[in-house]
Amino acid sequence: MELRKKLAVADCPDCGERISLGPRPRAGRQITCSECGALLEIISLQPLELDWASSALEVDWDPDEEE
């Protein structure tokens, strides 16, 4: 008898597309949504949840700060 591993799936927070994360998802893993191209990160395993990935290139923008 063949045993199949259950594939984990989660929804893209941007477009709602179902994304397969494989049989053993890992917190912190970054993936790209094949539907909308959003860069996502697995932020929780229980429950399985995706969020937009933070980038080292992000800049804190303060509209009150003078240049």
PDB file of C-alpha atoms in Angstrom:
ATOM      1  CA  MET A   1       0.000   0.000   0.000  1.00  0.00           C
ATOM      2  CA  GLU A   2       1.380   3.393  -0.997  1.00  0.00           C
ATOM      3  CA  LEU A   3       1.424   6.135   1.611  1.00  0.00           C
ATOM      4  CA  ARG A   4       0.946   9.646   0.316  1.00  0.00           C
ATOM      5  CA  LYS A   5       2.100  12.659   2.232  1.00  0.00           C
ATOM      6  CA  LYS A   6      -0.529  15.318   2.722  1.00  0.00           C
ATOM      7  CA  LEU A   7       0.432  18.582   1.054  1.00  0.00           C
ATOM      8  CA  ALA A   8      -0.048  21.740   3.087  1.00  0.00           C
ATOM      9  CA  VAL A   9      -1.928  24.564   1.381  1.00  0.00           C
ATOM     10  CA  ALA A  10      -2.618  28.168   2.340  1.00  0.00           C
ATOM     11  CA  ASP A  11      -4.299  31.161   0.721  1.00  0.00           C
ATOM     12  CA  CYS A  12      -2.379  34.105  -0.717  1.00  0.00           C
ATOM     13  CA  PRO A  13      -3.274  37.183   1.383  1.00  0.00           C
ATOM     14  CA  ASP A  14      -3.107  39.335  -1.759  1.00  0.00           C
ATOM     15  CA  CYS A  15      -5.244  37.491  -4.325  1.00  0.00           C
ATOM     16  CA  GLY A  16      -6.698  34.504  -2.432  1.00  0.00           C
ATOM     17  CA  GLU A  17      -5.037  31.881  -4.649  1.00  0.00           C
ATOM     18  CA  ARG A  18      -4.509  28.471  -2.983  1.00  0.00           C
ATOM     19  CA  ILE A  19      -0.751  27.829  -2.700  1.00  0.00           C
ATOM     20  CA  SER A  20       0.750  24.383  -2.138  1.00  0.00           C
ATOM     21  CA  LEU A  21       3.547  24.502   0.454  1.00  0.00           C
ATOM     22  CA  GLY A  22       4.625  20.854   0.215  1.00  0.00           C
ATOM     23  CA  PRO A  23       4.373  18.114   2.843  1.00  0.00           C
ATOM     24  CA  ARG A  24       6.516  19.862   5.478  1.00  0.00           C
ATOM     25  CA  PRO A  25       6.167  23.658   5.451  1.00  0.00           C
ATOM     26  CA  ARG A  26       8.752  25.606   7.460  1.00  0.00           C
ATOM     27  CA  ALA A  27       8.120  28.898   9.258  1.00  0.00           C
ATOM     28  CA  GLY A  28      10.130  31.703   7.667  1.00  0.00           C
ATOM     29  CA  ARG A  29      10.201  30.109   4.214  1.00  0.00           C
ATOM     30  CA  GLN A  30       9.564  32.635   1.456  1.00  0.00           C
ATOM     31  CA  ILE A  31       7.521  31.796  -1.612  1.00  0.00           C
ATOM     32  CA  THR A  32       6.096  33.668  -4.578  1.00  0.00           C
ATOM     33  CA  CYS A  33       2.419  33.430  -5.488  1.00  0.00           C
ATOM     34  CA  SER A  34       2.174  32.049  -9.017  1.00  0.00           C
ATOM     35  CA  GLU A  35      -1.063  33.968  -9.618  1.00  0.00           C
ATOM     36  CA  CYS A  36      -0.221  37.553  -8.531  1.00  0.00           C
ATOM     37  CA  GLY A  37       3.567  37.426  -7.985  1.00  0.00           C
ATOM     38  CA  ALA A  38       3.407  38.539  -4.327  1.00  0.00           C
ATOM     39  CA  LEU A  39       6.472  37.659  -2.250  1.00  0.00           C
ATOM     40  CA  LEU A  40       5.107  35.791   0.782  1.00  0.00           C
ATOM     41  CA  GLU A  41       6.450  34.209   3.943  1.00  0.00           C
ATOM     42  CA  ILE A  42       5.086  31.377   6.087  1.00  0.00           C
ATOM     43  CA  ILE A  43       4.481  33.155   9.399  1.00  0.00           C
ATOM     44  CA  SER A  44       2.572  30.450  11.268  1.00  0.00           C
ATOM     45  CA  LEU A  45       2.331  26.658  11.089  1.00  0.00           C
ATOM     46  CA  GLN A  46      -0.613  26.199  13.481  1.00  0.00           C
ATOM     47  CA  PRO A  47      -2.744  27.489  11.853  1.00  0.00           C
ATOM     48  CA  LEU A  48      -0.902  27.612   8.548  1.00  0.00           C
ATOM     49  CA  GLU A  49      -0.702  31.277   7.548  1.00  0.00           C
ATOM     50  CA  LEU A  50       1.048  33.365   4.903  1.00  0.00           C
ATOM     51  CA  ASP A  51       1.815  37.080   4.998  1.00  0.00           C
ATOM     52  CA  TRP A  52       3.755  39.467   2.804  1.00  0.00           C
ATOM     53  CA  ALA A  53       7.492  38.875   3.225  1.00  0.00           C
ATOM     54  CA  SER A  54       9.479  41.631   4.858  1.00  0.00           C
ATOM     55  CA  SER A  55      12.381  42.878   2.809  1.00  0.00           C
ATOM     56  CA  ALA A  56      15.764  44.152   3.865  1.00  0.00           C
ATOM     57  CA  LEU A  57      15.190  46.913   1.303  1.00  0.00           C
ATOM     58  CA  GLU A  58      12.131  48.295   3.084  1.00  0.00           C
ATOM     59  CA  VAL A  59      12.503  51.887   4.205  1.00  0.00           C
ATOM     60  CA  ASP A  60      10.599  53.430   7.098  1.00  0.00           C
ATOM     61  CA  TRP A  61       8.916  56.483   5.662  1.00  0.00           C
ATOM     62  CA  ASP A  62       7.857  59.265   7.963  1.00  0.00           C
ATOM     63  CA  PRO A  63       5.945  62.073   6.219  1.00  0.00           C
ATOM     64  CA  ASP A  64       6.817  64.475   9.076  1.00  0.00           C
ATOM     65  CA  GLU A  65      10.551  63.901   8.762  1.00  0.00           C
ATOM     66  CA  GLU A  66      12.433  66.611   6.915  1.00  0.00           C
ATOM     67  CA  GLU A  67      15.067  65.718   4.379  1.00  0.00           C
TER      68      GLU A  67
END
